[in-house]
mmCIF file of N, CA and C in Angstrom:
data_model
loop_
_atom_site.group_PDB
_atom_site.id
_atom_site.type_symbol
_atom_site.label_atom_id
_atom_site.label_comp_id
_atom_site.label_asym_id
_atom_site.label_seq_id
_atom_site.Cartn_x
_atom_site.Cartn_y
_atom_site.Cartn_z
ATOM 1 N N MET A 649 -14.568 16.378 0.137
ATOM 2 C CA MET A 649 -13.319 15.815 -0.591
ATOM 3 C C MET A 649 -13.370 14.278 -0.464
ATOM 4 N N ASN A 650 -12.996 13.506 -1.574
ATOM 5 C CA ASN A 650 -13.005 12.171 -1.570
ATOM 6 C C ASN A 650 -12.012 11.653 -0.718
ATOM 7 N N LYS A 651 -12.470 10.563 0.342
ATOM 8 C CA LYS A 651 -11.515 10.176 1.188
ATOM 9 C C LYS A 651 -10.393 9.009 0.398
ATOM 10 N N GLU A 652 -10.863 8.424 -0.581
ATOM 11 C CA GLU A 652 -9.794 7.665 -1.293
ATOM 12 C C GLU A 652 -8.762 8.525 -1.999
ATOM 13 N N TRP A 653 -9.264 9.744 -2.502
ATOM 14 C CA TRP A 653 -8.349 10.584 -3.014
ATOM 15 C C TRP A 653 -7.321 11.170 -1.744
ATOM 16 N N GLN A 654 -7.853 11.500 -0.835
ATOM 17 C CA GLN A 654 -7.012 11.912 0.171
ATOM 18 C C GLN A 654 -5.965 10.771 0.655
ATOM 19 N N ILE A 655 -6.375 9.620 0.709
ATOM 20 C CA ILE A 655 -5.331 8.479 1.205
ATOM 21 C C ILE A 655 -4.282 8.416 0.124
ATOM 22 N N SER A 656 -4.684 8.429 -1.282
ATOM 23 C CA SER A 656 -3.773 8.348 -2.370
ATOM 24 C C SER A 656 -2.892 9.442 -2.360
ATOM 25 N N SER A 657 -3.363 10.649 -2.274
ATOM 26 C CA SER A 657 -2.585 11.895 -2.270
ATOM 27 C C SER A 657 -1.529 11.841 -1.102
ATOM 28 N N ALA A 658 -2.021 11.752 0.045
ATOM 29 C CA ALA A 658 -1.163 11.688 1.166
ATOM 30 C C ALA A 658 0.072 10.676 1.083
ATOM 31 N N TYR A 659 -0.388 9.412 0.695
ATOM 32 C CA TYR A 659 0.633 8.506 0.544
ATOM 33 C C TYR A 659 1.725 8.742 -0.654
ATOM 34 N N TYR A 660 1.202 9.320 -1.765
ATOM 35 C CA TYR A 660 2.027 9.548 -2.760
ATOM 36 C C TYR A 660 3.019 10.864 -2.458
ATOM 37 N N ALA A 661 2.324 11.815 -1.784
ATOM 38 C CA ALA A 661 3.285 12.901 -1.200
ATOM 39 C C ALA A 661 4.282 12.413 -0.290
ATOM 40 N N MET A 662 4.015 11.516 0.510
ATOM 41 C CA MET A 662 5.129 10.999 1.233
ATOM 42 C C MET A 662 6.284 10.133 0.601
ATOM 43 N N TYR A 663 5.710 9.173 -0.412
ATOM 44 C CA TYR A 663 6.382 8.376 -1.101
ATOM 45 C C TYR A 663 7.531 9.309 -2.040
ATOM 46 N N PHE A 664 7.061 10.093 -2.811
ATOM 47 C CA PHE A 664 7.805 10.990 -3.636
ATOM 48 C C PHE A 664 8.721 11.853 -2.930
ATOM 49 N N SER A 665 8.288 12.064 -1.684
ATOM 50 C CA SER A 665 9.322 12.761 -0.897
ATOM 51 C C SER A 665 10.525 12.029 -0.394
ATOM 52 N N LEU A 666 10.284 10.742 -0.172
ATOM 53 C CA LEU A 666 11.297 9.815 0.168
ATOM 54 C C LEU A 666 12.133 9.607 -1.249
ATOM 55 N N TYR A 667 11.390 9.322 -2.247
ATOM 56 C CA TYR A 667 12.066 9.197 -3.515
ATOM 57 C C TYR A 667 13.000 10.381 -3.950
ATOM 58 N N ALA A 668 12.722 11.694 -3.540
ATOM 59 C CA ALA A 668 13.607 12.690 -3.829
ATOM 60 C C ALA A 668 14.776 12.523 -3.102
ATOM 61 N N ILE A 669 14.891 11.936 -1.884
ATOM 62 C CA ILE A 669 16.002 11.682 -1.302
ATOM 63 C C ILE A 669 16.887 10.647 -1.931
ATOM 64 N N PHE A 670 16.236 9.538 -2.484
ATOM 65 C CA PHE A 670 16.926 8.551 -3.336
ATOM 66 C C PHE A 670 17.642 9.279 -4.531
ATOM 67 N N MET A 671 16.946 10.176 -5.140
ATOM 68 C CA MET A 671 17.423 10.777 -6.406
ATOM 69 C C MET A 671 18.658 11.595 -5.881
ATOM 70 N N ARG A 672 18.649 12.214 -4.824
ATOM 71 C CA ARG A 672 19.739 12.977 -4.292
ATOM 72 C C ARG A 672 20.966 12.108 -4.103
ATOM 73 N N VAL A 673 20.787 10.921 -3.530
ATOM 74 C CA VAL A 673 21.840 9.900 -3.296
ATOM 75 C C VAL A 673 22.217 9.061 -4.490
ATOM 76 N N GLY A 674 21.369 9.141 -5.666
ATOM 77 C CA GLY A 674 21.642 8.418 -6.856
ATOM 78 C C GLY A 674 21.017 6.960 -6.769
ATOM 79 N N ILE A 675 20.129 6.839 -6.114
ATOM 80 C CA ILE A 675 19.314 5.587 -6.033
ATOM 81 C C ILE A 675 18.178 5.628 -7.046
ATOM 82 N N LYS A 676 17.749 4.540 -7.844
ATOM 83 C CA LYS A 676 16.634 4.301 -8.524
ATOM 84 C C LYS A 676 15.915 3.149 -7.979
ATOM 85 N N CYS A 677 14.785 3.520 -7.298
ATOM 86 C CA CYS A 677 14.066 2.348 -6.829
ATOM 87 C C CYS A 677 12.643 2.513 -6.788
ATOM 88 N N GLU A 678 11.810 1.930 -7.905
ATOM 89 C CA GLU A 678 10.525 2.187 -8.120
ATOM 90 C C GLU A 678 9.647 1.297 -7.538
ATOM 91 N N ILE A 679 10.053 0.289 -6.830
ATOM 92 C CA ILE A 679 9.091 -0.713 -6.121
ATOM 93 C C ILE A 679 9.009 -0.154 -4.838
ATOM 94 N N HIS A 680 7.668 0.395 -4.474
ATOM 95 C CA HIS A 680 7.484 1.128 -3.464
ATOM 96 C C HIS A 680 7.862 0.269 -1.996
ATOM 97 N N ALA A 681 7.483 -1.026 -1.945
ATOM 98 C CA ALA A 681 7.974 -1.824 -0.818
ATOM 99 C C ALA A 681 9.483 -1.919 -0.564
ATOM 100 N N CYS A 682 10.040 -1.951 -1.764
ATOM 101 C CA CYS A 682 11.538 -1.963 -1.544
ATOM 102 C C CYS A 682 12.051 -0.578 -1.181
ATOM 103 N N SER A 683 11.508 0.609 -1.635
ATOM 104 C CA SER A 683 11.959 1.925 -1.271
ATOM 105 C C SER A 683 11.668 2.048 0.329
ATOM 106 N N ILE A 684 10.586 1.483 0.851
ATOM 107 C CA ILE A 684 10.373 1.405 2.401
ATOM 108 C C ILE A 684 11.253 0.674 3.000
ATOM 109 N N GLU A 685 11.782 -0.385 2.392
ATOM 110 C CA GLU A 685 12.889 -1.457 2.982
ATOM 111 C C GLU A 685 14.055 -0.697 3.106
ATOM 112 N N ILE A 686 14.486 -0.136 2.169
ATOM 113 C CA ILE A 686 15.775 0.645 2.228
ATOM 114 C C ILE A 686 15.617 1.868 3.195
ATOM 115 N N MET A 687 14.559 2.525 3.246
ATOM 116 C CA MET A 687 14.318 3.596 4.308
ATOM 117 C C MET A 687 14.435 2.767 5.687
ATOM 118 N N LYS A 688 14.000 1.648 5.887
ATOM 119 C CA LYS A 688 13.984 0.980 7.206
ATOM 120 C C LYS A 688 15.401 0.338 7.438
ATOM 121 N N LYS A 689 16.126 -0.112 6.530
ATOM 122 C CA LYS A 689 17.348 -0.764 6.718
ATOM 123 C C LYS A 689 18.632 0.158 6.713
ATOM 124 N N ILE A 690 18.470 1.213 5.858
ATOM 125 C CA ILE A 690 19.677 2.076 5.544
ATOM 126 C C ILE A 690 19.424 3.447 5.910
ATOM 127 N N LEU A 691 18.273 4.149 5.900
ATOM 128 C CA LEU A 691 18.126 5.505 6.334
ATOM 129 C C LEU A 691 17.675 5.712 7.857
ATOM 130 N N THR A 692 18.103 4.734 8.737
ATOM 131 C CA THR A 692 17.588 4.858 10.102
ATOM 132 C C THR A 692 18.217 5.955 10.780
ATOM 133 N N ASP A 693 19.219 6.567 10.341
ATOM 134 C CA ASP A 693 19.914 7.731 10.924
ATOM 135 C C ASP A 693 18.966 8.896 10.630
ATOM 136 N N TYR A 694 18.095 8.815 9.815
ATOM 137 C CA TYR A 694 17.470 10.008 9.322
ATOM 138 C C TYR A 694 15.920 9.959 9.534
ATOM 139 N N PHE A 695 15.372 8.705 9.983
ATOM 140 C CA PHE A 695 13.817 8.497 10.050
ATOM 141 C C PHE A 695 13.724 7.671 11.510
ATOM 142 N N SER A 696 12.643 8.111 12.025
ATOM 143 C CA SER A 696 12.457 7.338 13.217
ATOM 144 C C SER A 696 11.502 6.180 12.977
ATOM 145 N N SER A 697 11.518 5.221 13.730
ATOM 146 C CA SER A 697 10.552 3.888 13.505
ATOM 147 C C SER A 697 9.087 4.323 13.330
ATOM 148 N N GLU A 698 8.657 5.444 13.928
ATOM 149 C CA GLU A 698 7.272 5.812 13.821
ATOM 150 C C GLU A 698 7.096 6.413 12.352
ATOM 151 N N GLU A 699 8.066 7.017 11.760
ATOM 152 C CA GLU A 699 7.936 7.442 10.407
ATOM 153 C C GLU A 699 8.020 6.463 9.379
ATOM 154 N N ILE A 700 8.751 5.415 9.867
ATOM 155 C CA ILE A 700 8.923 4.258 8.724
ATOM 156 C C ILE A 700 7.749 3.594 8.781
ATOM 157 N N ILE A 701 6.883 3.236 10.072
ATOM 158 C CA ILE A 701 5.620 2.713 10.335
ATOM 159 C C ILE A 701 4.562 3.535 9.602
ATOM 160 N N LEU A 702 4.615 4.822 9.669
ATOM 161 C CA LEU A 702 3.693 5.723 8.926
ATOM 162 C C LEU A 702 3.607 5.312 7.447
ATOM 163 N N LEU A 703 4.792 5.387 6.894
ATOM 164 C CA LEU A 703 4.880 4.977 5.397
ATOM 165 C C LEU A 703 4.468 3.564 5.167
ATOM 166 N N GLN A 704 4.720 2.650 5.855
ATOM 167 C CA GLN A 704 4.354 1.333 5.622
ATOM 168 C C GLN A 704 2.807 1.281 5.665
ATOM 169 N N LYS A 705 2.173 1.734 6.825
ATOM 170 C CA LYS A 705 0.761 1.712 6.892
ATOM 171 C C LYS A 705 0.160 2.408 5.842
ATOM 172 N N SER A 706 0.661 3.648 5.525
ATOM 173 C CA SER A 706 0.174 4.332 4.463
ATOM 174 C C SER A 706 0.252 3.695 3.011
ATOM 175 N N LEU A 707 1.136 2.959 2.635
ATOM 176 C CA LEU A 707 1.282 2.161 1.500
ATOM 177 C C LEU A 707 -0.030 1.175 1.638
ATOM 178 N N THR A 708 -0.212 0.392 2.707
ATOM 179 C CA THR A 708 -1.077 -0.572 2.740
ATOM 180 C C THR A 708 -2.673 0.113 2.594
ATOM 181 N N ALA A 709 -2.618 1.255 3.244
ATOM 182 C CA ALA A 709 -4.043 1.941 3.177
ATOM 183 C C ALA A 709 -4.353 2.392 1.554
ATOM 184 N N ARG A 710 -3.104 2.844 0.992
ATOM 185 C CA ARG A 710 -3.389 3.150 -0.509
ATOM 186 C C ARG A 710 -3.805 2.086 -1.220
ATOM 187 N N ILE A 711 -3.213 0.885 -1.174
ATOM 188 C CA ILE A 711 -3.453 -0.313 -1.832
ATOM 189 C C ILE A 711 -4.812 -0.707 -1.538
ATOM 190 N N ASP A 712 -5.084 -0.908 -0.183
ATOM 191 C CA ASP A 712 -6.541 -1.287 0.168
ATOM 192 C C ASP A 712 -7.714 -0.469 -0.351
ATOM 193 N N SER A 713 -7.444 0.977 -0.315
ATOM 194 C CA SER A 713 -8.470 1.864 -0.796
ATOM 195 C C SER A 713 -8.591 1.872 -2.319
ATOM 196 N N GLN A 714 -7.459 1.775 -3.064
ATOM 197 C CA GLN A 714 -7.517 1.778 -4.474
ATOM 198 C C GLN A 714 -7.774 0.439 -5.222
ATOM 199 N N TYR A 715 -7.413 -0.620 -4.711
ATOM 200 C CA TYR A 715 -7.434 -1.864 -5.437
ATOM 201 C C TYR A 715 -8.506 -2.964 -4.876
ATOM 202 N N TYR A 716 -9.024 -2.666 -3.685
ATOM 203 C CA TYR A 716 -9.999 -3.515 -3.050
ATOM 204 C C TYR A 716 -11.304 -2.957 -2.762
ATOM 205 N N THR A 717 -12.334 -3.434 -3.310
ATOM 206 C CA THR A 717 -13.576 -3.061 -2.899
ATOM 207 C C THR A 717 -14.050 -3.629 -1.665
ATOM 208 N N ASP A 718 -13.533 -4.716 -1.227
ATOM 209 C CA ASP A 718 -14.022 -5.379 0.096
ATOM 210 C C ASP A 718 -13.246 -4.886 1.336
ATOM 211 N N ARG A 719 -12.218 -4.044 1.173
ATOM 212 C CA ARG A 719 -11.339 -3.702 2.289
ATOM 213 C C ARG A 719 -11.680 -2.189 2.395
ATOM 214 N N THR A 720 -11.693 -1.786 3.973
ATOM 215 C CA THR A 720 -11.806 -0.395 4.147
ATOM 216 C C THR A 720 -10.549 0.159 4.976
ATOM 217 N N VAL A 721 -10.291 1.365 4.913
ATOM 218 C CA VAL A 721 -9.187 2.009 5.544
ATOM 219 C C VAL A 721 -9.936 2.761 6.830
ATOM 220 N N GLU A 722 -9.377 2.616 7.882
ATOM 221 C CA GLU A 722 -9.960 3.101 9.091
ATOM 222 C C GLU A 722 -9.953 4.706 9.128
ATOM 223 N N GLU A 723 -10.837 5.224 9.287
ATOM 224 C CA GLU A 723 -10.869 6.826 9.383
ATOM 225 C C GLU A 723 -9.805 7.435 10.174
ATOM 226 N N GLU A 724 -9.295 6.918 11.234
ATOM 227 C CA GLU A 724 -8.146 7.292 11.913
ATOM 228 C C GLU A 724 -6.769 7.162 11.068
ATOM 229 N N GLN A 725 -6.587 6.076 10.384
ATOM 230 C CA GLN A 725 -5.430 5.950 9.471
ATOM 231 C C GLN A 725 -5.405 7.237 8.479
ATOM 232 N N ARG A 726 -6.681 7.363 7.819
ATOM 233 C CA ARG A 726 -6.732 8.510 6.921
ATOM 234 C C ARG A 726 -6.217 9.894 7.451
ATOM 235 N N ILE A 727 -6.879 10.049 8.737
ATOM 236 C CA ILE A 727 -6.551 11.510 9.245
ATOM 237 C C ILE A 727 -5.077 11.477 9.557
ATOM 238 N N VAL A 728 -4.466 10.387 10.040
ATOM 239 C CA VAL A 728 -3.188 10.410 10.404
ATOM 240 C C VAL A 728 -2.268 10.728 9.178
ATOM 241 N N MET A 729 -2.597 10.037 8.044
ATOM 242 C CA MET A 729 -1.901 10.195 6.832
ATOM 243 C C MET A 729 -2.190 11.676 6.403
ATOM 244 N N VAL A 730 -3.313 12.219 6.261
ATOM 245 C CA VAL A 730 -3.490 13.542 5.863
ATOM 246 C C VAL A 730 -2.755 14.501 6.764
ATOM 247 N N LYS A 731 -2.780 14.284 8.119
ATOM 248 C CA LYS A 731 -2.079 15.131 9.032
ATOM 249 C C LYS A 731 -0.444 15.281 8.693
ATOM 250 N N ASN A 732 -0.035 13.981 8.627
ATOM 251 C CA ASN A 732 1.448 13.860 8.785
ATOM 252 C C ASN A 732 2.152 13.927 7.362
ATOM 253 N N ALA A 733 1.410 13.951 6.359
ATOM 254 C CA ALA A 733 1.954 14.096 4.993
ATOM 255 C C ALA A 733 2.906 15.327 4.812
ATOM 256 N N PRO A 734 2.468 16.420 5.297
ATOM 257 C CA PRO A 734 3.217 17.699 5.107
ATOM 258 C C PRO A 734 4.463 17.593 6.007
ATOM 259 N N LYS A 735 4.369 17.196 7.035
ATOM 260 C CA LYS A 735 5.440 17.033 7.876
ATOM 261 C C LYS A 735 6.600 16.221 7.437
ATOM 262 N N PHE A 736 6.282 14.895 6.951
ATOM 263 C CA PHE A 736 6.952 14.032 6.291
ATOM 264 C C PHE A 736 7.610 14.703 5.161
ATOM 265 N N HIS A 737 6.944 15.374 4.208
ATOM 266 C CA HIS A 737 7.534 15.970 3.160
ATOM 267 C C HIS A 737 8.788 17.087 3.657
ATOM 268 N N LEU A 738 8.394 17.833 4.583
ATOM 269 C CA LEU A 738 9.312 18.847 5.009
ATOM 270 C C LEU A 738 10.607 18.262 5.686
ATOM 271 N N LYS A 739 10.393 16.985 6.400
ATOM 272 C CA LYS A 739 11.575 16.440 6.834
ATOM 273 C C LYS A 739 12.372 15.820 5.721
ATOM 274 N N CYS A 740 11.803 15.335 4.724
ATOM 275 C CA CYS A 740 12.428 14.639 3.568
ATOM 276 C C CYS A 740 13.321 15.822 3.013
ATOM 277 N N LYS A 741 12.507 16.965 2.728
ATOM 278 C CA LYS A 741 13.278 18.111 2.061
ATOM 279 C C LYS A 741 14.444 18.674 2.807
ATOM 280 N N GLU A 742 14.454 18.591 4.146
ATOM 281 C CA GLU A 742 15.354 18.909 5.084
ATOM 282 C C GLU A 742 16.556 17.955 4.908
ATOM 283 N N ILE A 743 16.254 16.665 4.913
ATOM 284 C CA ILE A 743 17.276 15.544 4.722
ATOM 285 C C ILE A 743 17.835 15.784 3.356
ATOM 286 N N THR A 744 17.255 16.000 2.228
ATOM 287 C CA THR A 744 17.674 16.202 0.932
ATOM 288 C C THR A 744 18.711 17.443 1.061
ATOM 289 N N ILE A 745 18.371 18.470 1.588
ATOM 290 C CA ILE A 745 19.291 19.672 1.756
ATOM 291 C C ILE A 745 20.391 19.407 2.441
ATOM 292 N N MET A 746 20.216 18.772 3.547
ATOM 293 C CA MET A 746 21.463 18.454 4.452
ATOM 294 C C MET A 746 22.362 17.363 4.333
ATOM 295 N N LEU A 747 21.943 16.626 3.520
ATOM 296 C CA LEU A 747 23.013 15.334 3.093
ATOM 297 C C LEU A 747 24.292 15.974 2.524
ATOM 298 N N THR A 748 25.416 15.573 3.111
ATOM 299 C CA THR A 748 26.688 15.879 2.623
ATOM 300 C C THR A 748 27.269 14.870 1.851
ATOM 301 N N ALA A 749 28.105 15.303 1.000
ATOM 302 C CA ALA A 749 28.687 14.439 -0.039
ATOM 303 C C ALA A 749 29.282 13.001 0.610
ATOM 304 N N LYS A 750 29.800 13.291 1.854
ATOM 305 C CA LYS A 750 30.433 12.109 2.537
ATOM 306 C C LYS A 750 29.157 11.046 2.889
ATOM 307 N N GLU A 751 28.103 11.739 3.478
ATOM 308 C CA GLU A 751 26.964 10.835 3.659
ATOM 309 C C GLU A 751 26.355 10.251 2.567
ATOM 310 N N ILE A 752 26.368 10.789 1.411
ATOM 311 C CA ILE A 752 25.924 10.153 0.117
ATOM 312 C C ILE A 752 26.733 9.118 -0.418
ATOM 313 N N ILE A 753 27.974 9.371 -0.265
ATOM 314 C CA ILE A 753 29.002 8.180 -0.438
ATOM 315 C C ILE A 753 28.758 7.059 0.461
ATOM 316 N N THR A 754 28.526 7.255 1.760
ATOM 317 C CA THR A 754 28.475 6.268 2.809
ATOM 318 C C THR A 754 27.202 5.400 2.264
ATOM 319 N N ILE A 755 26.028 6.070 2.053
ATOM 320 C CA ILE A 755 24.822 5.380 1.820
ATOM 321 C C ILE A 755 24.834 4.590 0.539
ATOM 322 N N ARG A 756 25.563 5.053 -0.551
ATOM 323 C CA ARG A 756 25.586 4.437 -1.665
ATOM 324 C C ARG A 756 26.708 3.204 -1.543
ATOM 325 N N LYS A 757 27.593 3.302 -0.706
ATOM 326 C CA LYS A 757 28.578 2.066 -0.401
ATOM 327 C C LYS A 757 27.688 1.055 0.367
ATOM 328 N N ILE A 758 26.796 1.390 1.355
ATOM 329 C CA ILE A 758 26.015 0.542 2.085
ATOM 330 C C ILE A 758 24.980 -0.278 1.115
ATOM 331 N N ILE A 759 24.482 0.539 0.327
ATOM 332 C CA ILE A 759 23.508 -0.239 -0.824
ATOM 333 C C ILE A 759 24.069 -0.930 -1.520
ATOM 334 N N THR A 760 25.265 -0.631 -2.211
ATOM 335 C CA THR A 760 26.046 -1.487 -2.962
ATOM 336 C C THR A 760 26.536 -2.790 -2.356
ATOM 337 N N ASN A 761 26.947 -2.725 -1.241
ATOM 338 C CA ASN A 761 27.450 -3.936 -0.490
ATOM 339 C C ASN A 761 26.118 -4.745 -0.114
ATOM 340 N N SER A 762 24.947 -4.082 0.342
ATOM 341 C CA SER A 762 23.818 -4.766 0.754
ATOM 342 C C SER A 762 23.222 -5.439 -0.533
ATOM 343 N N PHE A 763 23.164 -4.876 -1.547
ATOM 344 C CA PHE A 763 22.374 -5.522 -2.687
ATOM 345 C C PHE A 763 23.162 -5.951 -3.849
ATOM 346 N N SER A 764 24.486 -5.965 -3.746
ATOM 347 C CA SER A 764 25.129 -6.525 -4.794
ATOM 348 C C SER A 764 25.146 -7.966 -5.086
ATOM 349 N N LEU A 765 24.959 -8.590 -6.311
ATOM 350 C CA LEU A 765 24.812 -9.810 -6.516
ATOM 351 C C LEU A 765 26.151 -10.498 -6.943
ATOM 352 N N SER A 766 26.494 -11.748 -6.246
ATOM 353 C CA SER A 766 27.572 -12.293 -6.822
ATOM 354 C C SER A 766 27.333 -13.352 -7.686
ATOM 355 N N LEU A 767 27.874 -13.420 -8.983
ATOM 356 C CA LEU A 767 27.608 -14.256 -10.121
ATOM 357 C C LEU A 767 28.731 -15.192 -10.229
#
């Protein structure tokens, strides 16, 4: 199996799993780095620092493998991504199912207060 494809597939499996949580909460954020930043700043009750780092490193690996011919992704990183993508997906699915209406309202308020622009 193509290693570049594995890296890309593992990353997108994790990213879209996170995005499913955003959809449940009512957030539209299509900039991957911003999605990870929201995860890091607002969803810390749901994700460990290791999971956040995993997604950050996976984004970097995907970019390096798909866009740069002079960059390589360490084999260990690829293995970690492929191994952990299914676990990450299941965790996101659990979070999506378990989120209460109260938690969703709280998350939306935090995002509104954090990112509102004063004009």
